[in-house]
Tab-separated table of C-alpha atoms in Angstrom:
chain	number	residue	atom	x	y	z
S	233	UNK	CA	-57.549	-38.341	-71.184
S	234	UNK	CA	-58.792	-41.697	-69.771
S	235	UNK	CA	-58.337	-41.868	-66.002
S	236	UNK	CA	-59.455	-44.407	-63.440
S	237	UNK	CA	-61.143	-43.530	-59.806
S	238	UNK	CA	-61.539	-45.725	-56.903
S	239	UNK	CA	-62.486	-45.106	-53.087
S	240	UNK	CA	-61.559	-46.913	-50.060
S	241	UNK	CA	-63.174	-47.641	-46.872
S	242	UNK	CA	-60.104	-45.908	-45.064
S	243	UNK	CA	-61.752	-42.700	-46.648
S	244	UNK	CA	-59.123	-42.348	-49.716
S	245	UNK	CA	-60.176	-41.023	-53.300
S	246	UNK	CA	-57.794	-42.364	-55.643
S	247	UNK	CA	-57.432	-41.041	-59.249
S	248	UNK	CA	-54.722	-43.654	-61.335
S	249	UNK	CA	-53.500	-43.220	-65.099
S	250	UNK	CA	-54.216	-46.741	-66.984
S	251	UNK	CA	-51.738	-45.674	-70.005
S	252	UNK	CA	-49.042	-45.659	-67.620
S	253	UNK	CA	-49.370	-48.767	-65.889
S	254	UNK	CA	-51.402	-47.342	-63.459
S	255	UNK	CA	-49.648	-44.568	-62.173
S	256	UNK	CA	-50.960	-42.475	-59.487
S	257	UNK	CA	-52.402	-39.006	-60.411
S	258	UNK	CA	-53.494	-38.175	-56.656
S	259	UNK	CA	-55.217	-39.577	-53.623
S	260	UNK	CA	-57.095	-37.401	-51.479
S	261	UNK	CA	-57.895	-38.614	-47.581
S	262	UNK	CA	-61.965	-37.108	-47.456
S	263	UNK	CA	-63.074	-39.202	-44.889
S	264	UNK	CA	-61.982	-41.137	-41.497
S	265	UNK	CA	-62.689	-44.560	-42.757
S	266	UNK	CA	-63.438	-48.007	-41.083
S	267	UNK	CA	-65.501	-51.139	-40.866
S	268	UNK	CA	-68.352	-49.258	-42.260
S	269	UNK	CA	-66.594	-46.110	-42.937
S	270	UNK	CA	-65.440	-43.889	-45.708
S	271	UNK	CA	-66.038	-44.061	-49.049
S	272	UNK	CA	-68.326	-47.037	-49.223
S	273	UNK	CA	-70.604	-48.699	-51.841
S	274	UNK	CA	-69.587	-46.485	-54.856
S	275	UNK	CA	-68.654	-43.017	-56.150
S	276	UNK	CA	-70.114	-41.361	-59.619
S	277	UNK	CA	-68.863	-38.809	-62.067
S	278	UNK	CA	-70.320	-36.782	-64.581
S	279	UNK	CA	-66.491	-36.266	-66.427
S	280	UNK	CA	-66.151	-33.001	-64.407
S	281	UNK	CA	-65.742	-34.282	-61.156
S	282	UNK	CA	-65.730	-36.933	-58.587
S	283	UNK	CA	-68.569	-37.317	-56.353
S	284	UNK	CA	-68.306	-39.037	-53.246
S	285	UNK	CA	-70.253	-39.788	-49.664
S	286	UNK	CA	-68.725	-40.034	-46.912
S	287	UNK	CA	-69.798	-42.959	-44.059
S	288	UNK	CA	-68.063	-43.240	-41.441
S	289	UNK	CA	-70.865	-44.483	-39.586
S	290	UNK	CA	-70.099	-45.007	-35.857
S	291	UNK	CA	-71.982	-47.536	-33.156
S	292	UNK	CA	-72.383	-46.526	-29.450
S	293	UNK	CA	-72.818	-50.281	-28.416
S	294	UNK	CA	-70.022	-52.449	-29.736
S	295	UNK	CA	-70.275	-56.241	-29.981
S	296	UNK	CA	-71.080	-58.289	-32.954
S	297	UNK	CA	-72.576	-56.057	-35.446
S	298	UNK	CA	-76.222	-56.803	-35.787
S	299	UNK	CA	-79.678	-55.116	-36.644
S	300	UNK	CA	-80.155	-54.606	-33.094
S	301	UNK	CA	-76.801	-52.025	-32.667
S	302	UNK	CA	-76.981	-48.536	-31.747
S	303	UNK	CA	-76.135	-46.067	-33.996
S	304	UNK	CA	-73.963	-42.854	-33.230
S	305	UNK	CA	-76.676	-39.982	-34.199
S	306	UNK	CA	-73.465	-37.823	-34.446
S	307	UNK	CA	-70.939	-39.251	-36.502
S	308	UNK	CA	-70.606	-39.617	-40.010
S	309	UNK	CA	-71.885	-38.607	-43.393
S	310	UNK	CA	-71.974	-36.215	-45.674
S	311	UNK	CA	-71.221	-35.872	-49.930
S	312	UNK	CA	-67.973	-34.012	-51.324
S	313	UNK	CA	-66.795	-33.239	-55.165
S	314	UNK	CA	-63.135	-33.402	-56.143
S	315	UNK	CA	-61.571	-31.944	-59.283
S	316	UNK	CA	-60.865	-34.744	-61.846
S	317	UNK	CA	-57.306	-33.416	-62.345
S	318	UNK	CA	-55.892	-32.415	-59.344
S	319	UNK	CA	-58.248	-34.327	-56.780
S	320	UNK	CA	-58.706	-30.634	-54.857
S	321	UNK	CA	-62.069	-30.342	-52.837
S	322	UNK	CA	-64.537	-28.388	-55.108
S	323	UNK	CA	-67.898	-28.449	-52.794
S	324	UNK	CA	-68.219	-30.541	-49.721
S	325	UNK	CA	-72.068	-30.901	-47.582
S	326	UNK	CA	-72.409	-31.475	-44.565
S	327	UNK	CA	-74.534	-34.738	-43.110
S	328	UNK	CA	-78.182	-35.002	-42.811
S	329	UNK	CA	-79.191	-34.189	-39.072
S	330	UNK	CA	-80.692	-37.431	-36.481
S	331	UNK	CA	-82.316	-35.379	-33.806
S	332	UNK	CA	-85.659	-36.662	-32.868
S	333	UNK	CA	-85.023	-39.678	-35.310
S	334	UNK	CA	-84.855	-43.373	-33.751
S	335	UNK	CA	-82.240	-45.731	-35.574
S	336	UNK	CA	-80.360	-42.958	-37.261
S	337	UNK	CA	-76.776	-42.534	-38.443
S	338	UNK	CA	-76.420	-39.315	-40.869
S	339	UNK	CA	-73.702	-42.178	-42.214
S	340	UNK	CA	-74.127	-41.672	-46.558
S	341	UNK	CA	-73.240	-44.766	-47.521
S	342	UNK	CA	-75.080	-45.607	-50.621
S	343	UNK	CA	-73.577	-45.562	-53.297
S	344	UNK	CA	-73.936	-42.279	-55.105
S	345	UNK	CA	-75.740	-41.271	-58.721
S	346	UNK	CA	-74.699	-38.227	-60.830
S	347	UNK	CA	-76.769	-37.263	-63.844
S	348	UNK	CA	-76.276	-33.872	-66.017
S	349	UNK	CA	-76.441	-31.091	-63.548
S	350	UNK	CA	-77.349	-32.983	-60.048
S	351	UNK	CA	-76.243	-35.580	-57.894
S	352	UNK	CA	-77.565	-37.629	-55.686
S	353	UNK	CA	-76.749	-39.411	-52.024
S	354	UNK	CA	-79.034	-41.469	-49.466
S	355	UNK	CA	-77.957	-42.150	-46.206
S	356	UNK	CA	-78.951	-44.344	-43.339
S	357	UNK	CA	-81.127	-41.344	-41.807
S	358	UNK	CA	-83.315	-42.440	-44.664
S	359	UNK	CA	-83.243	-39.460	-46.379
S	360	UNK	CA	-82.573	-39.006	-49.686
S	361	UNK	CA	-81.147	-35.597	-51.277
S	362	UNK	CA	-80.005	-34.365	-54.627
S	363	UNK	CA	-77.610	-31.967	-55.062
S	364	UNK	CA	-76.240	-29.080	-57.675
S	365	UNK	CA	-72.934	-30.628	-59.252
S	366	UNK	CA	-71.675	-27.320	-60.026
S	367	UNK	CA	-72.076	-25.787	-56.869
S	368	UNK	CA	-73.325	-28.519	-53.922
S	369	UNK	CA	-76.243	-26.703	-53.462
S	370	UNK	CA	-79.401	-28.731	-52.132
S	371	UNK	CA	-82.406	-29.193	-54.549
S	372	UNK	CA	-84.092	-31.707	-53.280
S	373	UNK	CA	-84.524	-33.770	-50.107
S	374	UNK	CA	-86.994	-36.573	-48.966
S	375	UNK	CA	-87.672	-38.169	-45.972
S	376	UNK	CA	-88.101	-41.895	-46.232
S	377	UNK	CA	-88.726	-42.805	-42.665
S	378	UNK	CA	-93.102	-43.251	-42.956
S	379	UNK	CA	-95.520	-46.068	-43.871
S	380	UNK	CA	-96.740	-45.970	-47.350
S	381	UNK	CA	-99.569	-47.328	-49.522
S	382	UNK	CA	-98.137	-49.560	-52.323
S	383	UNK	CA	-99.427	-50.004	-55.638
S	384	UNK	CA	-100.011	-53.825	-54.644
S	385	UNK	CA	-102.072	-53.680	-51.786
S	386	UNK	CA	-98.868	-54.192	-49.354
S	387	UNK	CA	-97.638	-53.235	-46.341
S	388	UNK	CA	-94.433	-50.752	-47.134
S	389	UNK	CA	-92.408	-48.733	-44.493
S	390	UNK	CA	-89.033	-46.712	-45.665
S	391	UNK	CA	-85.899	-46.667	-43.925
S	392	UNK	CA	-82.339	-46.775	-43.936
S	393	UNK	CA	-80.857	-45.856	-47.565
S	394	UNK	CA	-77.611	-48.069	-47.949
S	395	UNK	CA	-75.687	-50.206	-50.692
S	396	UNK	CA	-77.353	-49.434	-53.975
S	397	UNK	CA	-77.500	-45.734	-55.405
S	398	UNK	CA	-80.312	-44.174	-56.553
S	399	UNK	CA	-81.285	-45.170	-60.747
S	400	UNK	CA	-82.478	-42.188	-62.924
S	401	UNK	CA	-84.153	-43.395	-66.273
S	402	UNK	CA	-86.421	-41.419	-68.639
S	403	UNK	CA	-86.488	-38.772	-66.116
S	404	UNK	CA	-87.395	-40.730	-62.996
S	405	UNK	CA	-85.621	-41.860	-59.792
S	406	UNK	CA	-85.630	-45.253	-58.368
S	407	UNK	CA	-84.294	-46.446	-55.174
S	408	UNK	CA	-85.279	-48.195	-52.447
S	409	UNK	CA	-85.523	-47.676	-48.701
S	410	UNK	CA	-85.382	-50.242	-45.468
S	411	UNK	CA	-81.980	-51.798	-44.446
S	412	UNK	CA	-82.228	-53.272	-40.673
S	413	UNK	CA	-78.583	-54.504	-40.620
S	414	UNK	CA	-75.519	-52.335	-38.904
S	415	UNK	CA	-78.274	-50.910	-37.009
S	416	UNK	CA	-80.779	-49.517	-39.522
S	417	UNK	CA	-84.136	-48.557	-40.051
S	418	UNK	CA	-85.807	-51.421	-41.546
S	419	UNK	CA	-87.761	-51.317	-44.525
S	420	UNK	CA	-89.258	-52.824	-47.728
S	421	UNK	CA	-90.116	-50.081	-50.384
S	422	UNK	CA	-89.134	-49.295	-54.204
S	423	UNK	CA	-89.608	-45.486	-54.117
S	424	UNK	CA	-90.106	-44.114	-57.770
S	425	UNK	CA	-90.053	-40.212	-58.575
């Protein structure tokens, strides 16, 4: 059965029948939502579940939201799978951790990427982690945050991880990593695995 999934940026998970007009199957509230909250830039499924990060990044200075905000270290983040059918919580994670980290939200609000067997979320920390689908076990983790040395000679610095989800082709991973608005680390690199 065909079935269509959204997420909202109040933080609800909506599964919706398209041979009935659209009728509702379930929502499920998984996050607290807001301006840059909830479910965010996109959500991924492998036809066995939905896969989700949460956002709900936070500020501790208000005001016009520019690059030069600050960031709640403590709110925010982390990735959760729903059953396709009933939309009942299957494996949640908890967020990626800020201490000793300068511009850092554990806010995952990238969109998400689910191949066969893993799944995987960035978030503004700039780490990036993949994930068991089965189970939400973590298999992998990377830190972003550094200076690196690009194959043309140019300066490159990772960052925040927001907006676009990772891209997994002929068995590599592509994403990229620097995002100075709401706050974030800025950065300017195309990170392939």
């Amino acid at each position: 059965k065909e079935i269509l999934l959204a997420g909202q940026k109040n933080g609800v998970a909506h599964a919706i029948d398209p041979d009935k007009e659209g009728e509702i199957l379930w929502n499920r509230k998984v996050a607290e939502g807001g301006v840059q909250g909830g479910l965010q830039w996109g959500q991924a499924t492998d036809g066995k579940a939905l896969y989700a990060s949460i956002a709900d990044t936070r500020w501790l200075s208000q005001g016009n939201i520019t690059a030069d905000v600050e960031l709640d270290p403590n709110m925010g983040g982390g990735v959760i799978a729903l059953d396709l059918v009933t939309g009942e919580i299957l494996w949640e994670v908890p967020p990626v951790s800020c201490v000793g980290r300068d511009r850092c939200s554990p806010a995952e609000t990238a969109a998400v990427t689910a191949i066969e067997g893993v799944v995987f979320s960035g978030a503004v920390s700039g780490e990036m982690r993949a994930f068991n689908s089965e189970t939400g076990e973590e298999i992998w983790r990377y830190d972003t945050v550094r200076e690196y040395e690009t194959v043309n000679g140019a300066p490159g610095r990772g960052g925040a991880i927001d907006q676009a989800g990772p891209v997994v082709v002929d068995g590599r991973v592509y994403f990229n990593s620097g995002y100075a608005k709401w706050g974030g680390n800025p950065g300017n690199v195309l990170l392939v695995f």
